[in-house]
Short mmCIF file of C-alpha atoms in Angstrom, two decimals:
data_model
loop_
_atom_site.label_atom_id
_atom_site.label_comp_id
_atom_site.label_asym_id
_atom_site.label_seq_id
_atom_site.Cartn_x
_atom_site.Cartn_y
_atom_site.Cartn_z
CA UNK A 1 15.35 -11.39 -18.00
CA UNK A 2 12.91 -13.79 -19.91
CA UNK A 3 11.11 -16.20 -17.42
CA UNK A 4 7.76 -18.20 -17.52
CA UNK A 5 6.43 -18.92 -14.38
CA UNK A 6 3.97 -22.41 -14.95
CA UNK A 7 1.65 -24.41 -12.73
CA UNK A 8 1.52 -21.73 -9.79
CA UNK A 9 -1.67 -20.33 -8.38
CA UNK A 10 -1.60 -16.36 -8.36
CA UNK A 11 -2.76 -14.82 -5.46
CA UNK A 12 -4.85 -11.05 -5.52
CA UNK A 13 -7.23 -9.74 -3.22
CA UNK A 14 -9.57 -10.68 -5.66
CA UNK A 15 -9.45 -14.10 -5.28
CA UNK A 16 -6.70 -16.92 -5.87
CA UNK A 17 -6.71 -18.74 -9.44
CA UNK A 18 -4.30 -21.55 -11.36
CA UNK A 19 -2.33 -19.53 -13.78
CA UNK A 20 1.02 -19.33 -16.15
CA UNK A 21 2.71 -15.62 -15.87
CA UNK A 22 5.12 -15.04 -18.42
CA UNK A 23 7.70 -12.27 -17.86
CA UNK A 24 9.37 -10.15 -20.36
CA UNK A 25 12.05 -7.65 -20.36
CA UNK A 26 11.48 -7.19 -16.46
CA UNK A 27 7.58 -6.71 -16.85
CA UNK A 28 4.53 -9.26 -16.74
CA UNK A 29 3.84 -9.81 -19.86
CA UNK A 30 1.04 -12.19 -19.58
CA UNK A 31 -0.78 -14.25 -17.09
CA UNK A 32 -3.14 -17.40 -18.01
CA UNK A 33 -3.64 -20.98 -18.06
CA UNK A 34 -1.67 -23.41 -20.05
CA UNK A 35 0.96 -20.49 -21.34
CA UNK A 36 3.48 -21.98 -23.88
CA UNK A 37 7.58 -22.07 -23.64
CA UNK A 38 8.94 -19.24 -25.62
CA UNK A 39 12.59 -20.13 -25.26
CA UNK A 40 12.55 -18.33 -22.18
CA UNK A 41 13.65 -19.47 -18.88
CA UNK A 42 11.06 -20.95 -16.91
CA UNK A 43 10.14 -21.75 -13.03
CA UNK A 44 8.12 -24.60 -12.13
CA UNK A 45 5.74 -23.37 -9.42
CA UNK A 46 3.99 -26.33 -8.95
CA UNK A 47 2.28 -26.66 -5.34
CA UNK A 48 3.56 -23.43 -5.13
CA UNK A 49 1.75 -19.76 -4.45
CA UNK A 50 2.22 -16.46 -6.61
CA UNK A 51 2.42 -13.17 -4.60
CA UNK A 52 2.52 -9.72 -5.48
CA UNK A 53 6.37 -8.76 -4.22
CA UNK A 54 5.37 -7.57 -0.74
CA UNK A 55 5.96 -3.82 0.18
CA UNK A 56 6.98 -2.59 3.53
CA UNK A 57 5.77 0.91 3.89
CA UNK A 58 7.41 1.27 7.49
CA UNK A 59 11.16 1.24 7.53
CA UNK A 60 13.91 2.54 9.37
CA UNK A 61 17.17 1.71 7.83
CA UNK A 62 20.91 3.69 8.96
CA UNK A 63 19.10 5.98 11.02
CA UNK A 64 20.55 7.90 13.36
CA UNK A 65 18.95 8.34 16.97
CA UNK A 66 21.09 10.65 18.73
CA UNK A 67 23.64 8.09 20.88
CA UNK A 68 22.80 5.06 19.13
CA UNK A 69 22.03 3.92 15.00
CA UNK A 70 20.38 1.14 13.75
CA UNK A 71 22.12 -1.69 13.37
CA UNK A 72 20.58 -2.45 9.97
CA UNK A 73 21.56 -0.38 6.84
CA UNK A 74 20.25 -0.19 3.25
CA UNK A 75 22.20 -3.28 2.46
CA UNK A 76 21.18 -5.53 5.32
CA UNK A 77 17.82 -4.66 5.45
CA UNK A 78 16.79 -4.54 2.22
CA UNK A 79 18.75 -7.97 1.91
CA UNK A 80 16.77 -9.70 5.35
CA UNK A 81 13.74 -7.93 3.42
CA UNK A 82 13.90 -9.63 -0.35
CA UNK A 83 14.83 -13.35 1.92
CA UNK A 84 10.98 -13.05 3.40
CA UNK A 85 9.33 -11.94 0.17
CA UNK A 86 9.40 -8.42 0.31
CA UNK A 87 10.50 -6.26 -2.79
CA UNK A 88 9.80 -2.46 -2.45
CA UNK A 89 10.14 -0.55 0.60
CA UNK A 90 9.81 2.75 1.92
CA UNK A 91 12.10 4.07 4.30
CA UNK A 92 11.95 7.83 6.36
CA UNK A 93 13.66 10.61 4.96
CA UNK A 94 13.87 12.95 8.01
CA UNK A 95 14.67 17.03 7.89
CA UNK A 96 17.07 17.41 10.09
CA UNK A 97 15.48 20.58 12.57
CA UNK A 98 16.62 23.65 10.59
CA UNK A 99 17.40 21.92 7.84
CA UNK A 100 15.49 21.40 3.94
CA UNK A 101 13.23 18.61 2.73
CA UNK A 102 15.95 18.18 -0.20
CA UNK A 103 18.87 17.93 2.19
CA UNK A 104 17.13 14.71 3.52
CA UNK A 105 16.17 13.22 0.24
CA UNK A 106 19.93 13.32 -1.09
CA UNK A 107 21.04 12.16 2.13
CA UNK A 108 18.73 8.95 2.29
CA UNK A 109 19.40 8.73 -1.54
CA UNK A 110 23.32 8.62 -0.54
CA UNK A 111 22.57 5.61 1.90
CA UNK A 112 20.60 3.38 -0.38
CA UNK A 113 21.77 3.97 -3.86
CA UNK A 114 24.00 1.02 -5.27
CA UNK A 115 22.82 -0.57 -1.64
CA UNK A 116 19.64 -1.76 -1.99
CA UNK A 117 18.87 -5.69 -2.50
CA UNK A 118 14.78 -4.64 -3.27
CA UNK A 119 12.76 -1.86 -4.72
CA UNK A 120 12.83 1.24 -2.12
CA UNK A 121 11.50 4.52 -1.83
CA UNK A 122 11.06 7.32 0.90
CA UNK A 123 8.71 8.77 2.82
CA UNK A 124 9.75 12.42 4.17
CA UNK A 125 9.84 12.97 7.51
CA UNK A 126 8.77 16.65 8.72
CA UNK A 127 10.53 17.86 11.47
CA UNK A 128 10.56 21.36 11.01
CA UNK A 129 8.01 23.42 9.59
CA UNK A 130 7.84 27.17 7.60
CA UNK A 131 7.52 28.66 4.19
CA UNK A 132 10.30 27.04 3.20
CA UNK A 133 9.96 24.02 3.81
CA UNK A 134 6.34 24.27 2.37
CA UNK A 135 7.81 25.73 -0.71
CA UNK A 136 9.61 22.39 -0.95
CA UNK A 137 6.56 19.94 -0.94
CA UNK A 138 5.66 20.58 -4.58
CA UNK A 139 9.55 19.82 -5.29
CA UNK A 140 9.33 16.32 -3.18
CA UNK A 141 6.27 15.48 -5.97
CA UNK A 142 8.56 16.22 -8.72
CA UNK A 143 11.43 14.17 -7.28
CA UNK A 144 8.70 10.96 -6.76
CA UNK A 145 8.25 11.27 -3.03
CA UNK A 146 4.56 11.82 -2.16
CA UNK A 147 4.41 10.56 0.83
CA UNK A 148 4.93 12.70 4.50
CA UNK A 149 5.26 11.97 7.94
CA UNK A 150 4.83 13.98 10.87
CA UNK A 151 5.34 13.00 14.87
CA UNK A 152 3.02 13.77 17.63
CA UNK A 153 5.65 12.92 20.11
CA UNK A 154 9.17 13.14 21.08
CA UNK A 155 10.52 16.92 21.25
CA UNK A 156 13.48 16.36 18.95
CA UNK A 157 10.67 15.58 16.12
CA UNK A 158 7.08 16.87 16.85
CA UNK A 159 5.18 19.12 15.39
CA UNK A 160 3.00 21.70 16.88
CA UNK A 161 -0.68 20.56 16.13
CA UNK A 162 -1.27 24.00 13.91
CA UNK A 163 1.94 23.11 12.22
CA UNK A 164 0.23 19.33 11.54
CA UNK A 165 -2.81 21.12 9.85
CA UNK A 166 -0.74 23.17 7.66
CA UNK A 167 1.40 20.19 6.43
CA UNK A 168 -1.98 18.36 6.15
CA UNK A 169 -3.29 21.16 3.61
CA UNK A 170 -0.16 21.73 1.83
CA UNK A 171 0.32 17.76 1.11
CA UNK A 172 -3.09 17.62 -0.01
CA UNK A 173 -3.00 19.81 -2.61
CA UNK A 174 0.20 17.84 -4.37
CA UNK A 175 -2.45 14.13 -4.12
CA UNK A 176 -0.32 13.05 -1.45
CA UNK A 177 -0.50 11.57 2.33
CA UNK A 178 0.40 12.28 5.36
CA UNK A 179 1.00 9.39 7.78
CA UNK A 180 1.34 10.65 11.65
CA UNK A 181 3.20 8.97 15.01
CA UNK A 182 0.07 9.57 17.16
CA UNK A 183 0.98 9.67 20.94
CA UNK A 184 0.25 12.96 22.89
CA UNK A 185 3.82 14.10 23.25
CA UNK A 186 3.58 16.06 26.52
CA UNK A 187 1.43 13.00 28.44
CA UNK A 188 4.50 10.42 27.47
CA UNK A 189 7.07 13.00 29.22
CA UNK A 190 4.47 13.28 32.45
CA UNK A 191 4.46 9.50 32.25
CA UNK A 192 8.14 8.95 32.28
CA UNK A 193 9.08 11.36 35.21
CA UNK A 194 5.76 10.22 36.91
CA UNK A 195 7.20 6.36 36.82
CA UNK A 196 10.45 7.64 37.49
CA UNK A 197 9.51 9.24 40.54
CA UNK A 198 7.95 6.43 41.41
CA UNK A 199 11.08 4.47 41.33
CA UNK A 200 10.38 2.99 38.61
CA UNK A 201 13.42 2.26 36.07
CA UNK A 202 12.75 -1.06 34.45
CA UNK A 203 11.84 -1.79 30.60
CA UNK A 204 8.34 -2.47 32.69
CA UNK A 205 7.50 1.06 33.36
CA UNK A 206 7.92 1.60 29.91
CA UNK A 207 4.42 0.69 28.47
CA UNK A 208 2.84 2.16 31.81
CA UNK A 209 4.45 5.40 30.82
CA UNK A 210 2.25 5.25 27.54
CA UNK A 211 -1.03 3.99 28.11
CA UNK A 212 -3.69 3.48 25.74
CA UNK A 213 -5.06 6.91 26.25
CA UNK A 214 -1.97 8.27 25.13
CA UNK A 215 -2.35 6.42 21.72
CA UNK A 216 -5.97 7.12 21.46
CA UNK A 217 -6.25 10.98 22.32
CA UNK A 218 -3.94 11.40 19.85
CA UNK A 219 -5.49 9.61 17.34
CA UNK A 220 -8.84 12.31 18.01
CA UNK A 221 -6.79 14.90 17.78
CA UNK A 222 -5.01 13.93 14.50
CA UNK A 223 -8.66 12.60 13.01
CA UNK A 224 -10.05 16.12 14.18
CA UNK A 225 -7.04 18.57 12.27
CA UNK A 226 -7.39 16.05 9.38
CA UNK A 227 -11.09 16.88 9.07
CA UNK A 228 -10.67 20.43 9.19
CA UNK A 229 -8.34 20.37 6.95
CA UNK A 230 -10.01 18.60 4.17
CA UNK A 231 -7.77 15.64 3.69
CA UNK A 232 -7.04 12.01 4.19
CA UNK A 233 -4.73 10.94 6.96
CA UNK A 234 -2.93 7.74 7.51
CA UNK A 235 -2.18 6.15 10.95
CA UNK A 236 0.89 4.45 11.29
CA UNK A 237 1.49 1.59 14.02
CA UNK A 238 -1.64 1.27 15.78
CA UNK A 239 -1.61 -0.62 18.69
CA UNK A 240 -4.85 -0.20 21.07
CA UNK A 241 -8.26 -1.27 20.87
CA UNK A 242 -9.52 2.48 21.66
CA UNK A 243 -7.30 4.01 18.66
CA UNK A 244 -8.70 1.29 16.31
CA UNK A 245 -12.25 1.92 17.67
CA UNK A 246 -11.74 5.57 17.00
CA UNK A 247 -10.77 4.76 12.91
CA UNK A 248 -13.55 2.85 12.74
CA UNK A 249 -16.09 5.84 14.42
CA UNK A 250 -14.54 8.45 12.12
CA UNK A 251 -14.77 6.28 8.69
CA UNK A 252 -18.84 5.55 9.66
CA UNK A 253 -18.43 9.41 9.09
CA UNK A 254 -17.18 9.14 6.37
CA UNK A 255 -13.56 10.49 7.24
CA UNK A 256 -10.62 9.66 5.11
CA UNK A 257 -8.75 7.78 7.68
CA UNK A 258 -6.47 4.93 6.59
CA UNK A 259 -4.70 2.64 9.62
CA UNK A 260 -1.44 0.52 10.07
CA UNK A 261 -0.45 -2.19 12.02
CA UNK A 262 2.60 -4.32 12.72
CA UNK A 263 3.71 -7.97 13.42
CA UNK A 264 4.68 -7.38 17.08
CA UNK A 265 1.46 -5.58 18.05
CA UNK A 266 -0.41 -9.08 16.36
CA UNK A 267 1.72 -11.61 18.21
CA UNK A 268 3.32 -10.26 21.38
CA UNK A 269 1.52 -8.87 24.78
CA UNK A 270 2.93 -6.80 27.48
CA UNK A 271 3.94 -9.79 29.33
CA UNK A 272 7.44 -9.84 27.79
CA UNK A 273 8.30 -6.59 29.63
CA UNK A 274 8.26 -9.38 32.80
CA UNK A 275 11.26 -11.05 31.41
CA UNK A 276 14.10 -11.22 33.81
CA UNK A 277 17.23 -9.14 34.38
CA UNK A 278 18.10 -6.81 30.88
CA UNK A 279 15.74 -9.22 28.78
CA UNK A 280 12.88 -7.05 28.60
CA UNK A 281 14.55 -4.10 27.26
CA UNK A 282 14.59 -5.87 23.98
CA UNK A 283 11.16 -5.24 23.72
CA UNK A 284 11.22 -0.90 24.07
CA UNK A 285 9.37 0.44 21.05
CA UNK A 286 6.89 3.06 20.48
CA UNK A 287 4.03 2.65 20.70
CA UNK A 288 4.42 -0.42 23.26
CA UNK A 289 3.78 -3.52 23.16
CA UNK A 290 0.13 -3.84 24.44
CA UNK A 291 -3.06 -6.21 26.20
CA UNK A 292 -4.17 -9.01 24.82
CA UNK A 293 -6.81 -7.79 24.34
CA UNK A 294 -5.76 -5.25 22.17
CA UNK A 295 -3.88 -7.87 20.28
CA UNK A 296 -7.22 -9.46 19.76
CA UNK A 297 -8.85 -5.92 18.55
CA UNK A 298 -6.50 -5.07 16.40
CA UNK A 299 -7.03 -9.24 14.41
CA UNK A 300 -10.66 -8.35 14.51
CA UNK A 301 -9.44 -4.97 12.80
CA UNK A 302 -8.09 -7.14 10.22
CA UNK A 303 -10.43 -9.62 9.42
CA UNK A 304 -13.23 -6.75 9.06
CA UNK A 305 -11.57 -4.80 6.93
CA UNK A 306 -11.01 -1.79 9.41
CA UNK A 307 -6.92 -2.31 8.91
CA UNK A 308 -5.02 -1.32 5.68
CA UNK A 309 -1.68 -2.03 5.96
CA UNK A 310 0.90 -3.98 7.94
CA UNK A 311 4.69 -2.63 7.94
CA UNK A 312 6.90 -3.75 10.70
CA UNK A 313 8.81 -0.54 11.46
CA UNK A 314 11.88 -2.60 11.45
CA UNK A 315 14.18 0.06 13.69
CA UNK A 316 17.10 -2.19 15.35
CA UNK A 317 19.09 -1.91 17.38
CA UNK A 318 21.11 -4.36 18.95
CA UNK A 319 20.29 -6.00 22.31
CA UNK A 320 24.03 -6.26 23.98
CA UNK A 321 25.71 -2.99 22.43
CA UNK A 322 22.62 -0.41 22.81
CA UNK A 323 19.71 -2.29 24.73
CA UNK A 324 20.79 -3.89 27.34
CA UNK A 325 23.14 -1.39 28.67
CA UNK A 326 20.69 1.24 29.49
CA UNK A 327 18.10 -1.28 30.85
CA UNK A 328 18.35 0.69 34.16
CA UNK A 329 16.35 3.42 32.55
CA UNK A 330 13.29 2.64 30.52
CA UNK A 331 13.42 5.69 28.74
CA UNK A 332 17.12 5.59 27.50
CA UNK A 333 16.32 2.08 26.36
CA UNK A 334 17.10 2.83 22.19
CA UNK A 335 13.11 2.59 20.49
CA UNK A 336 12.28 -0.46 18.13
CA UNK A 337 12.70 -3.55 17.19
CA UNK A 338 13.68 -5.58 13.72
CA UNK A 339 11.36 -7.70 11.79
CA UNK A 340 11.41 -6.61 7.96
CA UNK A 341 12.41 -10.44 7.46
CA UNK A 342 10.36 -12.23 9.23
CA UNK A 343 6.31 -9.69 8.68
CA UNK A 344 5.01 -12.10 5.28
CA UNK A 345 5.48 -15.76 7.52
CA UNK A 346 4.57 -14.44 9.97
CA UNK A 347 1.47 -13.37 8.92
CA UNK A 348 0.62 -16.43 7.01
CA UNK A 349 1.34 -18.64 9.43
CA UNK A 350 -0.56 -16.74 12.54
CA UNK A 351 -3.24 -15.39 9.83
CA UNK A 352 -4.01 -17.85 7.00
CA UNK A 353 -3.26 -20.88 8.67
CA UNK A 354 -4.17 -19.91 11.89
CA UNK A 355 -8.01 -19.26 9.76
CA UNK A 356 -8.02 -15.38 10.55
CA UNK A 357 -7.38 -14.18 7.44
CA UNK A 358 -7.72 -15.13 4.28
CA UNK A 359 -4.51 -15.55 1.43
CA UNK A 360 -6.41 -12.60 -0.49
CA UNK A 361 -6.49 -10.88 2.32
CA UNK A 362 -2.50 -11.20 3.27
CA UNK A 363 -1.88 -10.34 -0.58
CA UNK A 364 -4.26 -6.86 0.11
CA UNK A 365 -1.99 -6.23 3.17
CA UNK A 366 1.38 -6.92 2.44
CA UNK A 367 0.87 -5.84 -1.50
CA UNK A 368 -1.63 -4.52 -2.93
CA UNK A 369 -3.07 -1.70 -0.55
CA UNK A 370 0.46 -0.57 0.20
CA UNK A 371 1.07 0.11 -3.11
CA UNK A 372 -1.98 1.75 -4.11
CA UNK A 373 -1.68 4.06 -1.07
CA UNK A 374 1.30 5.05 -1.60
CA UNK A 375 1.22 5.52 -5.36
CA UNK A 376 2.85 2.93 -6.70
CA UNK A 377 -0.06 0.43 -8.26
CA UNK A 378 -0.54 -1.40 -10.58
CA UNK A 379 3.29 -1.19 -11.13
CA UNK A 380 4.01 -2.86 -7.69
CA UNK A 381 0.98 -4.65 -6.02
CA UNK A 382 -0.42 -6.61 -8.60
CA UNK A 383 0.44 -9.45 -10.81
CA UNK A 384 -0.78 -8.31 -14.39
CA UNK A 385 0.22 -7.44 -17.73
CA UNK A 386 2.41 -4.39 -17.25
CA UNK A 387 3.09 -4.60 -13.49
CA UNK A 388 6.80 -4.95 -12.53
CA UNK A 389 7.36 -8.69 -12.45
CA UNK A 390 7.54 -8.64 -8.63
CA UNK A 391 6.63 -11.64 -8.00
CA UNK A 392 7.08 -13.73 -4.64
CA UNK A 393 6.48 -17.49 -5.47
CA UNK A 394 5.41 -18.80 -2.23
CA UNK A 395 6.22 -22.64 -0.57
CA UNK A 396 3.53 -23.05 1.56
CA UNK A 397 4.45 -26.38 3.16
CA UNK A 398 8.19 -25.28 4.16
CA UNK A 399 8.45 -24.72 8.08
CA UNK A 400 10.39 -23.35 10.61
CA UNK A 401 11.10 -21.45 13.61
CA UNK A 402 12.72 -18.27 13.97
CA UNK A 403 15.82 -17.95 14.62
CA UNK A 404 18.28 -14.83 15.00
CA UNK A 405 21.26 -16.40 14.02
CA UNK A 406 19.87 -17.21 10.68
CA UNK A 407 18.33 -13.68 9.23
CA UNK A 408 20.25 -11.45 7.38
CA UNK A 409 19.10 -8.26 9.46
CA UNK A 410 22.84 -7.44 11.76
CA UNK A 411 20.88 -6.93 15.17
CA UNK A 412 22.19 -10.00 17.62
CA UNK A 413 18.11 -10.91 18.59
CA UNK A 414 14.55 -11.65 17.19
CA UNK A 415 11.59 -10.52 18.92
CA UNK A 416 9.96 -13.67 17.31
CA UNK A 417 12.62 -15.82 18.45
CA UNK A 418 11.65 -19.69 19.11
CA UNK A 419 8.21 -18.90 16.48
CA UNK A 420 6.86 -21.49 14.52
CA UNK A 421 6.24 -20.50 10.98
CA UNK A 422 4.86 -22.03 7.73
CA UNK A 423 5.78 -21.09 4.26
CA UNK A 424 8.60 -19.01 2.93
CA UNK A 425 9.97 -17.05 0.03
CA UNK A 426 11.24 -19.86 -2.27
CA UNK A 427 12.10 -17.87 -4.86
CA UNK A 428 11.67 -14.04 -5.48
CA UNK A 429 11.82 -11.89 -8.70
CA UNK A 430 12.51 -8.13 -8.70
CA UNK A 431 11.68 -6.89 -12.16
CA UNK A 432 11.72 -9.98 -13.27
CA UNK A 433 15.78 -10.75 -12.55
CA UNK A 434 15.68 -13.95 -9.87
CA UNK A 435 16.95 -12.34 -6.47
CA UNK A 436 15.81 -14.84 -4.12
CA UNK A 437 16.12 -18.53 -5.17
CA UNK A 438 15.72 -21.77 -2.87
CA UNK A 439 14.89 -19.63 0.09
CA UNK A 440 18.72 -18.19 -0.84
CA UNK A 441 19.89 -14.26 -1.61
CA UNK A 442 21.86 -14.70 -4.77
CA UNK A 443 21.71 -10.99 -5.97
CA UNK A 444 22.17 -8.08 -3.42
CA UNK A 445 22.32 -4.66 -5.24
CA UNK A 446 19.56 -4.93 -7.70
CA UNK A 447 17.06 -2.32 -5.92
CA UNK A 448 16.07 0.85 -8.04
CA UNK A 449 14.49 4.25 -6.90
CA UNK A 450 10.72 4.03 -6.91
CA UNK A 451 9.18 7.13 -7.93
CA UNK A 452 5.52 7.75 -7.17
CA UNK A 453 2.99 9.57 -7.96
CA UNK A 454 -0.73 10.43 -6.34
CA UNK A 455 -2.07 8.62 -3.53
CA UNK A 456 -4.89 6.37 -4.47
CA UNK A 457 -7.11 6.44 -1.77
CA UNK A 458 -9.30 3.54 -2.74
CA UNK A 459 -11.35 3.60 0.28
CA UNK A 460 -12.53 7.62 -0.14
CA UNK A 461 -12.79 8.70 -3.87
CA UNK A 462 -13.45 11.80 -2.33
CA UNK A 463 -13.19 13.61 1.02
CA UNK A 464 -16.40 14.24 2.83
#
């Protein structure tokens, strides 16, 4: 579809300027002042701010976890993800133990094709390694998935830290990245029988099970294989000051290390494991929520550059059917929580108009470094002449609190519930077709396969 987009200010992490964008057959086709009407249809984004389409690089969509699955598929997530702005995401492919990397990647292709109301792609979760398997990297590149994850913890998933080096290597040599669960896997099951034996049953013993150390001597290890091995690593969900501290220590080094946050690790604190009766268990994810004060590390983190990306690992499940049964037991308590609607207000409102961040800083976040990471720039990430016209025109005066009963994910609670929030998705264009309009989902099954290609890793041209 045709569209001119007038009288909106474009938003890049290079600055914010007053410009027309005019869209054609899906793609930007140009983007400057005072554009003229073409016959085209046109959006008047007056008062109004131009985004990037946002990309969530840290989904978990119908994913099975053993006894329970997440309440949100391909179709509801991706839907509660296009309401708040965001247009690609990438979602875990994960070997089954035994199994092949190309099993996975036709099963995840299964649940999302036809489904999808954005943009997704996958990231390819390692659970098994051998010469197979390695054989199959190379064939993962050629299918548009260059991206890898591996797990530090949990037994069902986890890698063996020699294992982690050799998928490290092997991934390196196709341009791609490796982003890695760091907890030390063997100190979170000491920490759950040690609370346990304690008597100690309650979503509260959960984050005491997994201290900071747990996070952060992982996070040494992982930085130390990644060295030897040559390659940049990625750290997904960082939650403690002493893991961030460690990034920064090992990129003064000049390591290839690239870091995640999410929403909940921002905005929450441990405190909500006090909530009474089966409350707290909907607050069980991994890593936990932490201090304040790491809350406060990981902003700093932000504002100085030190943090690339922020997904929300949106992995729900929901509070009355999975969560709040097993609340007697802290670690049968289902992992995650959901957020993939609610990460871009959030983050302007407790960011830019809370004066943390900056709007070209949010637009680097949410757009712009994702996509470049993960191969995908300048066709998502960027509003330009020959980028997809993803573009996410912003209201910055609507507000709001946050409410469960009105998202579109299909878990029955909100971590965020009762937040304030400023500004919204007005209206949001995948490929240029309208998808979002009036803060209202009007097309659900427009999202396409991304395939990628090399990493960019923009901070380290080359590994040291």
């Amino acid at each position: 579809m045709d569209m001119l987009i007038k009288n909106g200010v474009v938003v890049s992490p290079g600055g914010c300027r007053p410009a027309d964008v005019r869209i054609k057959s899906g793609l930007i086709e140009a983007v400057s002042p005072r554009l003229e009407p073409s016959g085209e249809g046109m959006i008047d984004a007056t008062g109004m701010l131009l985004f990037p389409g946002f990309v969530d690089s840290h989904t978990h969509f119908d994913m099975d976890a053993g006894a329970f699955h997440t309440a949100d598929d391909f179709a509801s997530g991706t839907a509660a993800a296009v309401l708040g702005g965001t247009t690609t995401v990438l979602d875990f492919a994960t070997q089954d133990k035994g199994g092949m990397l190309s099993e996975a990647l036709e099963s995840w292709t299964g649940k999302a094709s036809g489904k999808s109301a954005c943009d997704y792609g996958f990231h390819m979760a390692i659970t098994d390694w051998n010469e197979s398997v390695a054989a199959e990297i190379p064939l993962m590149y050629d299918q548009g998935v260059t991206s890898f994850k591996v797990y530090m913890a949990y037994d069902a998933l986890r890698l063996s830290d020699a294992a982690i080096y050799e998928v490290l290597k092997t991934v390196g040599e196709i341009g791609g990245i490796v982003g890695v669960h760091c907890e030390n896997g063997d100190l979170v099951t000491v920490g759950i029988a040690e609370q346990k034996a304690q008597g100690g049953f309650s979503a509260k013993y959960h984050p005491r099970s997994r201290p900071n150390a747990v996070e952060a001597e992982a996070i040494n290890r992982l930085i130390t294989i990644a060295e030897l091995a040559g390659v940049p690593v990625n750290i997904v969900h960082i939650s403690t000051r002493e893991g961030l501290e460690l990034v920064r220590a090992a990129r003064e080094k000049g390591r290839a290390v690239y870091a995640e946050t999410c929403p909940q690790y921002l905005l929450l604190d441990e405190s909500v494991y006090e909530a009474p009766g089966a409350e707290a268990s909907k607050y069980v994810c991994s890593p936990p929520i932490r201090s304040l004060e790491d809350q406060k590390a990981l902003w700093d983190g932000i504002a100085n550059g030190q943090i690339d990306t922020i997904g929300t690992d949106h992995c729900s499940f929901r509070y009355a059917e999975e969560k709040a049964p097993n609340a007697g037991d802290f670690a049968s308590i289902p992992n995650g929580l959901p957020g993939v609607q609610n990460r871009p207000a959030l983050l302007y409102t407790y960011g830019v108009c809370a004066g943390k961040i900056s709007l070209e800083t949010m637009a680097a976040l949410l757009s712009e470094n994702t996509a470049r990471l993960f191969g995908m720039y300048p066709k998502k990430g960027a509003i330009q002449p020959g980028s997809d016209a993803d573009i996410v025109i912003w209201n910055p005066e609507f507000s709001d609190t946050v409410s469960a009963e009105r998202l579109a994910h299909r878990t029955d609670y909100s971590p965020f519930e009762g937040f304030e929030i400023k500004g919204r998705a007005e209206h949001v264009l995948l490929r240029g077709r309208p998808v979002v309009e009036n803060g209202r989902l009007i097309t659900t099954d427009s999202g396409r396969f991304v395939a990628r290609k090399h990493c960019d890793f923009y901070r380290h041209k080359a590994v040291k």
